[in-house]
Each structure stands twice: as C-alpha cells, then as structure tokens.
Amino acid sequence: MKARPVDKFDRRRDELAESALLTLGELGYARASLREIAGNSPFSHGVVHYYFQDKLELFIYSIRYYKARCVTRYDAVVRDSASPDELIEAFAAKLAQTIRDEAPMHRLWYDLRTQSMFEDGLREAITEIDGTLEAMIWRVVDRYAELREAQPTVSPKAAYGMLDGLFQQALLAHTALGEPVLDQLAAEVRTVLPLLVR
Amino acid sequence: MKARPVDKFDRRRDELAESALLTLGELGYARASLREIAGNSPFSHGVVHYYFQDKLELFIYSIRYYKARCVTRYDAVVRDSASPDELIEAFAAKLAQTIRDEAPMHRLWYDLRTQSMFEDGLREAITEIDGTLEAMIWRVVDRYAELREAQPTVSPKAAYGMLDGLFQQALLAHTALGEPVLDQLAAEVRTVLPLLVR
DNA sequence: GGTTTTTCTTGACAAGTGTCAAGAACGGGC
DNA sequence: GCCCGTTCTTGACACTTGTCAAGAAAAACC
C-alpha cells in the first residue's frame, strides 16, 4: 500500500499551522478553539484530528513553524550595515516595522511564551525558540560591537532580555495607543545599543 | 433598611481576589474558571456573582488588589542602601528572592499583561499597573544614579523595559530549570545596572 | 421566638469545547 | 466505470463554562 504523499501531508499541516497562528494572533491562546482555527481555514474542525494527534500538537507544530519565519528577521540588517550608525538605524527601523506589520504574530509569541510557564507540553518548544531568538539578537549586538571595534558589555542572554523587554513594552503600547509609540522604540534603541558595547 | 457593612463586603471581595490570584498563578488565565477560583476559596461559584458583576470585574479587581501588594517591593532596597554596591547587591538579592518566593504571582502578572493585548477590558488596569511598576524600577535606578553621583543614561520607560525583560527571562528559566538560574539574574543585574548611569 | 434582611448554595441553562468515528466525497489506478 | 485508498465533513458525546435565579441558611433586629 502506497504511503500518503509527504509533500501534501506536510503542506496541509503547514496550512493548518497558519490558520492556528492567525487565530492565536487575533484571539489569544485562551480563546483559540479548534473550531475558531478551522473557521480561519478552508477545512472543518475534524480535519485537525486527521493531521494532528491533538490540539497541543497543533500548537507546538505552529510555533515551530513560526520559528522558521522569524529567527532571521534582522539578518539583513546585520549583513548590510557598514557602520555602527547604519546598523542602529536599520535595526531600529526594522523593529518598528515588524511591530507595525506583524503585531498579531508578536502578541501570540508573548502569549504562548507566557503559557509555557503553565503548560509543560509547550515549554520545550518555547525554550528552544527563545534560544534562537536570543541568538538572532546576539548577531545584531555582536555585529554592532564589531563595527564599533569594541566588545559587548553583557551576555547574549542579558542582551536578549533587555532588548526583548523594550520590544515587548513597545508592543503593549502599540496595542493600546497605536503607531506613534514606535518612534519612541527607535529612540530607545539608539540610546540602549551603545550601552551594550565598550 | 440598613446598608450592608462596607467592611465585610470589601473584605469578602478581597478574599475572592486572593482566591482568583491563587488560581491564576497556578493555572494561568486560560484555565482559571470561576469554579476553579471558588474551589480555592471557602465559597461556592455562585458567590462570585453576588460580589462581582462578572468574571472580568473579578479579574480587574484582583489585579488592582495585586498592585497594592507589589509596587513597593524594592522601596526598602532604595531606602536602606548607602552605597552603589550595596544597592546593587540588595536589588539583585531582592529580585532573586521575589522570584523564589512568589513565582506564581509573577507568572500571573505576565499572563494578564499579555492577555490585555487581546482583552480590551483588561487594558486600562494593566496599563495603570505597568506604569506603577515602571515608577518602582525608576526609584531604584534613580537612587543608584544618585549614589554614584551620576545621571541615568536611559528613560524610565527604557529602564523598566530592560530590567523587566531580564526579570521575565529569569522567571521563564526558573520555571523550566529551577532555582540555580537565579544566580545568573543577580550577575546580569550587576553588569546591567552600571550601564544605566553615567 | 418571629420576622426581615443578608449571604450563600445549588443547580439549571445555553453555549462552547476537544475528541472521536461513521461515512461522504474525492482522487488515483486499472 | 469500478474499486480502493485518501481526505474530509458532519455530528455526537461527555464535559466545562459563565451567568442567573430560586430558595436555603445565617445573621440581625425587634
């Protein structure tokens, strides 16, 4: 008996993951039911169980799928910047742009990361992704240090925590107050990044 | 007809708020049902509707009640430190201690803050509390600057975002890996706080 | 002790949920 | 066109949920 085509099976799982991410970004984890997710897809709720063991497996698959989308977010900034000022400006602009363009995706990331403190099944995947996000931010800081001919003053983990904290505050403010707050994020990054090298 | 005793009414609301916070810290927002909350109290689920309009009002009351508990967390550190090094050590120790002693409370704070991006009804209260947490952190940074006879290098908002990001990373790591990670938080604070003044 | 008021319990209701499985619909092979 | 396998729809099931209200229990008043 012929095995099912891998391509189609994975493609369908990816489609369901995209529907899940859409729903999580709109409603949050607490209200992202399988019927809501199915409602954001061309399928019915039963198809989720055809492709995934259960809801948790869908969510874990979705956030791993999400990872592949975003851990290279700032790599162009790192590659294309030829001076420290250029890198700061490009990085600040990119941070604001990604909040502006993909706010729901960022909200769902923080939501799921928070849920991982309550839901053992999410923790391994979230911890792994957080590690790749830390690495992503570290590539920015490290390159900035290189361009400044200086050394980073903090660890990768601390750099990620600090910049992620600024980003999260900007996202919260953006949710509450809208786009004007993003200028402040850019200003903060211009102040903070130089503090991270010496 | 005599009005109900205000003291008792408010006391009961506070008791229910404590049960709500206990449940939120244990299960997270998504699974904190009124029946679970009641199960963490001496009452039945019906009593919630006797004292609160609905579930959302209970949650908002609970986080405002929570605010009163924690926005003075570091004031003793600020008051009692006579040198920069003393303040840094006391602050680092207090951060680790509060994660060790009250991890569920911190988890629920981040959970509700995240939910406020999805739930309009939570946003005003969360934004207000975040503002008082920012002020709390600023008192630490400002005092540290004073002791160093220097000036802060960042805004209150940036200082809060950065230190809160470190704290949140420590909380996540503590949830996943346990207490040994708190030493790293202390080390990070020793590195980072000096960067915030000049 | 009786009455009134306050406080709380209990359970119903409607709606929603995740999971499962029967079987319909579709596609491929012959 | 038929048969078989794959894919998907549909709806049932058991359970949970927030809210509401009847009425029990407790407390206060006289």
Coordinates of C-alpha atoms (C1' of nucleotides) in Angstrom, one line a residue:
Chain A
M1 CA 0.0 0.0 0.0
K2 CA 1.4 3.3 -1.1
A3 CA 2.3 5.8 1.7
R4 CA 0.5 9.2 1.6
P5 CA 2.4 11.8 -0.3
V6 CA 4.7 13.5 2.2
D7 CA 4.6 16.8 0.3
K8 CA 0.8 17.1 0.5
F9 CA 0.6 16.0 4.1
D10 CA 3.2 18.5 5.3
R11 CA 1.7 21.2 3.1
R12 CA -1.7 20.6 4.8
R13 CA -0.1 20.7 8.2
D14 CA 1.5 24.0 7.3
E15 CA -1.8 25.4 6.2
L16 CA -3.4 24.4 9.5
A17 CA -0.5 25.9 11.3
E18 CA -1.0 29.2 9.5
S19 CA -4.7 29.1 10.5
A20 CA -3.7 28.4 14.0
L21 CA -1.3 31.3 14.1
L22 CA -3.9 33.6 12.6
T23 CA -6.4 32.6 15.3
L24 CA -3.8 32.9 18.1
G25 CA -2.8 36.3 16.9
E26 CA -6.4 37.5 16.8
L27 CA -7.9 35.9 19.9
G28 CA -5.0 34.8 22.0
Y29 CA -4.4 31.3 23.4
A30 CA -7.4 31.3 25.8
R31 CA -9.9 31.8 23.1
A32 CA -8.2 30.0 20.2
S33 CA -10.5 26.9 19.9
L34 CA -10.2 24.3 17.2
R35 CA -13.5 25.5 15.8
E36 CA -12.2 29.0 15.6
I37 CA -9.0 27.8 14.0
A38 CA -10.9 25.7 11.5
G39 CA -13.1 28.8 10.8
N40 CA -9.9 30.6 9.7
S41 CA -9.1 27.8 7.2
P42 CA -10.9 26.1 4.2
F43 CA -11.5 23.0 6.4
S44 CA -13.7 21.8 9.1
H45 CA -12.7 21.2 12.7
G46 CA -12.4 17.4 12.2
V47 CA -9.5 17.8 9.8
V48 CA -7.3 18.9 12.6
H49 CA -7.5 15.4 14.1
Y50 CA -6.7 13.9 10.8
Y51 CA -3.4 15.7 10.7
F52 CA -2.5 16.2 14.4
Q53 CA -2.7 14.0 17.4
D54 CA -4.5 16.7 19.4
K55 CA -4.7 20.5 19.9
L56 CA -1.4 20.7 21.8
E57 CA 0.4 19.1 18.9
L58 CA -1.1 21.6 16.5
F59 CA 0.0 24.5 18.7
I60 CA 3.6 23.1 19.1
Y61 CA 3.8 22.5 15.4
S62 CA 2.5 26.0 14.7
I63 CA 5.1 27.7 16.9
R64 CA 7.9 25.7 15.4
Y65 CA 6.6 26.7 12.0
Y66 CA 6.5 30.3 13.3
K67 CA 10.2 30.0 14.3
A68 CA 11.2 29.3 10.8
R69 CA 9.6 32.6 9.8
C70 CA 11.1 35.0 12.2
V71 CA 14.6 34.0 13.5
T72 CA 16.2 35.5 10.5
R73 CA 14.3 38.8 10.9
Y74 CA 17.3 41.0 11.5
D75 CA 19.9 39.1 9.4
A76 CA 19.7 41.6 6.5
V77 CA 20.3 44.4 9.0
V78 CA 23.5 42.6 10.2
R79 CA 24.6 41.7 6.6
D80 CA 24.0 45.1 5.0
S81 CA 25.2 47.6 7.7
A82 CA 28.7 49.0 7.1
S83 CA 28.8 51.3 10.1
P84 CA 27.6 51.4 13.6
D85 CA 25.2 54.2 13.0
E86 CA 23.8 52.5 9.9
L87 CA 23.2 49.3 11.9
I88 CA 21.5 51.2 14.7
E89 CA 19.2 53.0 12.3
A90 CA 18.4 49.9 10.3
F91 CA 17.8 47.8 13.4
A92 CA 15.5 50.5 15.0
A93 CA 13.6 50.8 11.7
K94 CA 13.2 47.1 11.4
L95 CA 11.9 46.7 15.0
A96 CA 9.3 49.4 14.4
Q97 CA 8.4 47.9 11.0
T98 CA 7.9 44.4 12.3
I99 CA 5.6 45.6 15.1
R100 CA 3.7 47.7 12.6
D101 CA 3.4 44.8 10.0
E102 CA 3.1 41.8 12.3
A103 CA 1.7 42.9 15.6
P104 CA -0.6 39.9 15.9
M105 CA 2.3 37.5 15.4
H106 CA 4.3 39.2 18.2
R107 CA 1.3 39.1 20.5
L108 CA 0.8 35.4 20.0
W109 CA 4.5 34.8 20.7
Y110 CA 4.4 36.5 24.1
D111 CA 1.1 34.8 24.8
L112 CA 2.5 31.3 24.1
R113 CA 5.8 32.1 25.9
T114 CA 3.7 33.0 28.9
Q115 CA 1.5 29.9 28.6
S116 CA 4.7 27.8 28.6
M117 CA 5.0 28.6 32.2
F118 CA 1.7 26.9 32.9
E119 CA 1.7 24.3 30.2
D120 CA 4.5 21.7 30.4
G121 CA 3.9 20.5 26.9
L122 CA 4.7 23.9 25.4
R123 CA 7.9 24.5 27.4
E124 CA 10.4 22.6 25.4
A125 CA 9.4 24.1 22.1
I126 CA 9.2 27.6 23.5
T127 CA 12.6 27.3 25.2
E128 CA 14.2 26.2 22.0
I129 CA 12.6 29.1 20.0
D130 CA 13.6 31.6 22.7
G131 CA 17.1 30.3 22.3
T132 CA 17.1 31.0 18.6
L133 CA 15.6 34.5 19.2
E134 CA 18.4 35.2 21.7
A135 CA 20.9 34.1 19.0
M136 CA 19.3 36.3 16.5
I137 CA 19.5 39.4 18.7
W138 CA 23.1 38.5 19.6
R139 CA 24.1 38.6 16.0
V140 CA 22.9 42.2 15.9
V141 CA 24.7 43.1 19.1
D142 CA 27.9 41.3 18.1
R143 CA 28.0 42.9 14.7
Y144 CA 27.4 46.3 16.2
A145 CA 30.3 45.7 18.6
E146 CA 32.5 44.6 15.6
L147 CA 31.6 47.7 13.7
R148 CA 32.4 49.8 16.8
E149 CA 35.7 47.9 17.2
A150 CA 34.5 47.2 20.7
Q151 CA 33.4 44.4 22.9
P152 CA 29.9 43.6 24.1
T153 CA 29.4 44.6 27.8
V154 CA 26.7 42.0 28.5
S155 CA 26.0 38.3 27.9
P156 CA 23.8 37.1 24.9
K157 CA 21.1 36.2 27.4
A158 CA 21.2 39.6 29.0
A159 CA 21.2 41.4 25.7
Y160 CA 18.2 39.4 24.5
G161 CA 16.3 40.0 27.8
M162 CA 16.9 43.8 27.7
L163 CA 16.1 44.3 24.0
D164 CA 13.1 41.9 24.2
G165 CA 11.8 43.9 27.2
L166 CA 12.0 47.1 25.2
F167 CA 10.2 45.4 22.3
Q168 CA 7.5 44.0 24.5
Q169 CA 6.8 47.4 26.0
A170 CA 6.6 48.9 22.6
L171 CA 4.2 46.1 21.5
L172 CA 2.0 46.7 24.6
A173 CA 2.0 50.5 23.9
H174 CA 1.3 49.9 20.3
T175 CA -1.7 47.7 21.2
A176 CA -3.1 50.4 23.5
L177 CA -2.1 53.6 21.7
G178 CA -1.2 52.8 18.1
E179 CA 1.7 53.6 15.8
P180 CA 3.1 56.9 17.2
V181 CA 4.7 54.9 20.1
L182 CA 7.0 53.2 17.6
D183 CA 9.1 56.4 17.3
Q184 CA 9.9 56.0 21.0
L185 CA 11.1 52.5 20.5
A186 CA 13.5 53.7 17.8
A187 CA 14.8 56.4 20.2
E188 CA 15.3 53.8 23.0
V189 CA 17.3 51.5 20.7
R190 CA 19.6 54.4 19.7
T191 CA 20.2 55.0 23.4
V192 CA 20.5 51.4 24.5
L193 CA 22.6 49.7 21.9
P194 CA 25.6 51.8 22.5
L195 CA 25.4 50.8 26.2
L196 CA 25.8 47.2 25.2
V197 CA 29.4 47.6 23.8
R198 CA 32.6 49.1 25.1
Chain B
M1 CA -33.2 49.2 56.0
K2 CA -29.6 49.3 57.0
A3 CA -26.9 49.2 54.3
R4 CA -24.6 46.2 54.2
P5 CA -21.5 46.6 56.2
V6 CA -18.9 48.0 53.9
D7 CA -16.0 46.4 55.7
K8 CA -17.4 42.9 55.3
F9 CA -18.3 43.4 51.7
D10 CA -14.8 44.7 50.8
R11 CA -13.2 42.0 52.9
R12 CA -15.1 39.4 51.0
R13 CA -14.2 40.9 47.7
D14 CA -10.5 40.8 48.8
E15 CA -10.8 37.2 49.8
L16 CA -12.2 36.3 46.4
A17 CA -9.5 38.4 44.8
E18 CA -6.9 36.3 46.7
S19 CA -8.5 33.1 45.5
A20 CA -8.5 34.4 42.0
L21 CA -4.8 35.3 42.2
L22 CA -4.0 31.9 43.6
T23 CA -5.8 30.2 40.7
L24 CA -4.3 32.5 38.1
G25 CA -0.9 31.8 39.5
E26 CA -1.4 28.0 39.4
L27 CA -3.4 27.5 36.2
G28 CA -3.0 30.7 34.1
Y29 CA -5.7 32.9 32.7
A30 CA -6.8 30.3 30.1
R31 CA -7.8 27.7 32.7
A32 CA -8.8 29.9 35.7
S33 CA -12.5 29.2 35.6
L34 CA -14.9 30.6 38.3
R35 CA -15.4 27.1 39.6
E36 CA -11.6 26.6 40.0
I37 CA -11.4 30.0 41.7
A38 CA -14.3 29.1 44.0
G39 CA -12.5 25.8 44.7
N40 CA -9.6 27.8 46.1
S41 CA -11.9 29.6 48.5
P42 CA -14.4 28.7 51.2
F43 CA -17.3 29.6 49.0
S44 CA -19.2 28.2 46.0
H45 CA -19.0 29.6 42.5
G46 CA -22.3 31.4 42.9
V47 CA -20.9 33.8 45.5
V48 CA -18.7 35.4 42.8
H49 CA -21.8 36.8 41.2
Y50 CA -23.0 38.1 44.5
Y51 CA -19.9 40.3 44.9
F52 CA -18.9 41.0 41.3
Q53 CA -20.8 41.9 38.1
D54 CA -19.0 39.2 36.2
K55 CA -15.7 37.3 35.8
L56 CA -13.9 40.2 34.1
E57 CA -14.7 42.5 37.0
L58 CA -13.3 39.9 39.4
F59 CA -10.1 39.7 37.4
I60 CA -9.7 43.5 37.2
Y61 CA -10.4 43.9 40.9
S62 CA -7.8 41.1 41.6
I63 CA -5.0 42.7 39.6
R64 CA -5.7 46.1 41.2
Y65 CA -5.6 44.3 44.6
Y66 CA -2.3 42.7 43.4
K67 CA -0.9 46.2 42.6
A68 CA -1.2 47.3 46.2
R69 CA 1.0 44.3 47.2
C70 CA 3.9 44.7 44.9
V71 CA 4.6 48.2 43.8
T72 CA 6.6 48.9 46.9
R73 CA 8.7 45.8 46.5
Y74 CA 12.1 47.5 46.2
D75 CA 11.5 50.5 48.3
A76 CA 13.3 49.1 51.3
V77 CA 16.3 48.5 49.0
V78 CA 16.2 52.1 47.9
R79 CA 15.8 53.4 51.4
D80 CA 18.4 51.3 53.1
S81 CA 21.3 51.4 50.6
A82 CA 24.1 53.8 51.5
S83 CA 26.4 53.0 48.5
P84 CA 26.0 51.9 44.9
D85 CA 27.5 48.5 45.5
E86 CA 25.1 48.0 48.5
L87 CA 22.2 49.0 46.4
I88 CA 23.2 46.7 43.5
E89 CA 23.6 43.7 45.8
A90 CA 20.4 44.4 47.7
F91 CA 18.5 44.9 44.5
A92 CA 19.9 41.7 42.9
A93 CA 19.1 39.7 46.0
K94 CA 15.6 41.0 46.2
L95 CA 14.9 40.2 42.5
A96 CA 16.1 36.6 43.1
Q97 CA 14.1 36.4 46.4
T98 CA 10.9 37.6 44.9
I99 CA 11.1 35.0 42.0
R100 CA 11.9 32.3 44.6
D101 CA 9.1 33.3 46.9
E102 CA 6.4 34.4 44.6
A103 CA 6.9 32.9 41.2
P104 CA 3.2 32.2 40.6
M105 CA 2.4 35.8 41.2
H106 CA 4.9 36.9 38.6
R107 CA 3.7 34.3 36.2
L108 CA 0.1 35.6 36.5
W109 CA 1.3 39.2 36.1
Y110 CA 2.9 38.4 32.7
D111 CA -0.1 36.3 31.7
L112 CA -2.6 39.0 32.4
R113 CA -0.4 41.7 30.9
T114 CA -0.2 39.5 27.7
Q115 CA -4.0 39.0 27.9
S116 CA -4.5 42.7 28.0
M117 CA -3.4 42.8 24.3
F118 CA -6.3 40.6 23.4
E119 CA -8.9 41.7 26.0
D120 CA -9.8 45.4 25.9
G121 CA -11.5 45.2 29.3
L122 CA -8.1 44.4 31.0
R123 CA -6.0 47.0 29.2
E124 CA -6.7 50.1 31.3
A125 CA -6.0 48.4 34.6
I126 CA -2.9 46.6 33.2
T127 CA -1.5 49.8 31.7
E128 CA -2.0 51.6 35.0
I129 CA -0.2 48.9 37.0
D130 CA 2.6 48.7 34.4
G131 CA 3.1 52.5 35.0
T132 CA 3.4 52.0 38.7
L133 CA 5.9 49.1 38.2
E134 CA 7.9 51.4 35.9
A135 CA 8.0 54.1 38.6
M136 CA 9.1 51.5 41.1
I137 CA 12.0 50.4 39.0
W138 CA 12.8 54.0 38.3
R139 CA 13.2 54.7 42.0
V140 CA 15.9 52.0 42.1
V141 CA 17.7 53.3 39.0
D142 CA 17.4 57.0 40.1
R143 CA 18.7 56.2 43.6
Y144 CA 21.6 54.2 42.2
A145 CA 22.5 57.2 39.9
E146 CA 22.3 59.4 43.0
L147 CA 24.6 57.2 45.0
R148 CA 27.0 57.0 42.0
E149 CA 26.8 60.8 41.7
A150 CA 25.9 60.3 38.1
Q151 CA 22.9 60.6 35.8
P152 CA 20.7 57.9 34.3
T153 CA 21.5 57.1 30.7
V154 CA 18.1 56.0 29.7
S155 CA 14.4 57.0 30.2
P156 CA 12.3 55.5 32.9
K157 CA 10.4 53.5 30.3
A158 CA 13.5 52.1 28.8
A159 CA 15.0 51.2 32.2
Y160 CA 11.8 49.4 33.1
G161 CA 11.6 47.6 29.8
M162 CA 15.2 46.4 30.1
L163 CA 15.1 45.3 33.7
D164 CA 11.7 43.7 33.3
G165 CA 13.0 41.8 30.3
L166 CA 15.8 40.4 32.4
F167 CA 13.4 39.5 35.1
Q168 CA 11.0 37.8 32.8
Q169 CA 13.8 35.7 31.3
A170 CA 14.8 34.7 34.8
L171 CA 11.3 33.8 35.6
L172 CA 11.0 31.6 32.4
A173 CA 14.3 29.9 33.2
H174 CA 13.3 29.4 36.8
T175 CA 10.0 27.8 35.7
A176 CA 11.9 25.5 33.3
L177 CA 15.1 24.8 35.3
G178 CA 14.6 25.8 38.9
E179 CA 16.5 28.0 41.4
P180 CA 20.1 27.7 40.2
V181 CA 19.3 30.2 37.4
L182 CA 18.6 33.0 39.8
D183 CA 22.4 33.4 40.4
Q184 CA 22.6 34.4 36.8
L185 CA 20.0 37.0 37.2
A186 CA 22.0 38.6 40.0
A187 CA 25.1 38.5 37.8
E188 CA 23.2 40.2 35.0
V189 CA 21.9 42.9 37.3
R190 CA 25.4 43.7 38.5
T191 CA 26.5 44.0 34.9
V192 CA 23.5 46.0 33.6
L193 CA 22.7 48.5 36.4
P194 CA 26.1 50.3 35.9
L195 CA 25.3 50.7 32.2
L196 CA 22.1 52.7 33.1
V197 CA 24.0 55.6 34.7
R198 CA 26.9 57.8 33.7
Chain C
dG1 C1' -39.3 33.4 69.1
dG2 C1' -40.7 35.6 64.9
dT3 C1' -39.6 38.5 61.1
dT4 C1' -36.7 40.6 57.9
dT5 C1' -32.5 41.1 55.6
dT6 C1' -28.2 39.5 54.1
dT7 C1' -25.4 36.0 52.5
dC8 C1' -24.6 31.9 50.2
dT9 C1' -25.6 27.2 48.0
dT10 C1' -27.3 24.7 44.5
dG11 C1' -28.5 23.6 40.2
dA12 C1' -30.3 24.8 35.7
dC13 C1' -29.5 26.8 31.3
dA14 C1' -27.4 27.8 26.9
dA15 C1' -23.3 27.8 24.8
dG16 C1' -18.9 26.2 23.8
dT17 C1' -15.1 22.7 23.9
dG18 C1' -11.8 18.7 22.4
dT19 C1' -12.1 14.3 20.7
dC20 C1' -13.8 10.6 18.1
dA21 C1' -15.8 7.9 14.5
dA22 C1' -19.1 6.9 10.7
dG23 C1' -19.4 7.7 6.4
dA24 C1' -19.4 11.1 2.3
dA25 C1' -16.6 12.9 -1.2
dC26 C1' -12.7 12.9 -3.9
dG27 C1' -8.8 11.1 -6.5
dG28 C1' -6.0 7.5 -8.5
dG29 C1' -5.3 3.1 -10.7
dC30 C1' -6.9 -0.3 -13.5
Chain D
dG1 C1' -16.9 2.7 -14.8
dC2 C1' -15.5 0.3 -10.8
dC3 C1' -12.8 -0.3 -6.8
dC4 C1' -9.8 1.1 -3.4
dG5 C1' -7.4 4.3 -0.6
dT6 C1' -7.1 9.0 1.0
dT7 C1' -9.1 13.1 2.6
dC8 C1' -12.6 15.5 4.7
dT9 C1' -17.3 16.6 6.7
dT10 C1' -20.5 16.1 10.0
dG11 C1' -22.4 15.4 14.1
dA12 C1' -22.4 13.0 18.5
dC13 C1' -20.6 12.7 23.1
dA14 C1' -19.1 14.0 27.5
dC15 C1' -17.6 17.6 29.7
dT16 C1' -16.8 22.5 31.1
dT17 C1' -18.1 27.2 31.3
dG18 C1' -20.3 31.9 32.9
dT19 C1' -24.4 33.5 34.3
dC20 C1' -28.6 33.6 36.6
dA21 C1' -32.2 32.9 40.0
dA22 C1' -34.8 30.1 43.4
dG23 C1' -34.5 29.3 47.7
dA24 C1' -31.8 27.6 52.0
dA25 C1' -29.1 29.2 55.7
dA26 C1' -27.3 32.5 58.6
dA27 C1' -27.4 36.9 60.8
dA28 C1' -29.6 40.9 62.5
dC29 C1' -33.4 43.2 64.5
dC30 C1' -37.3 43.6 67.4

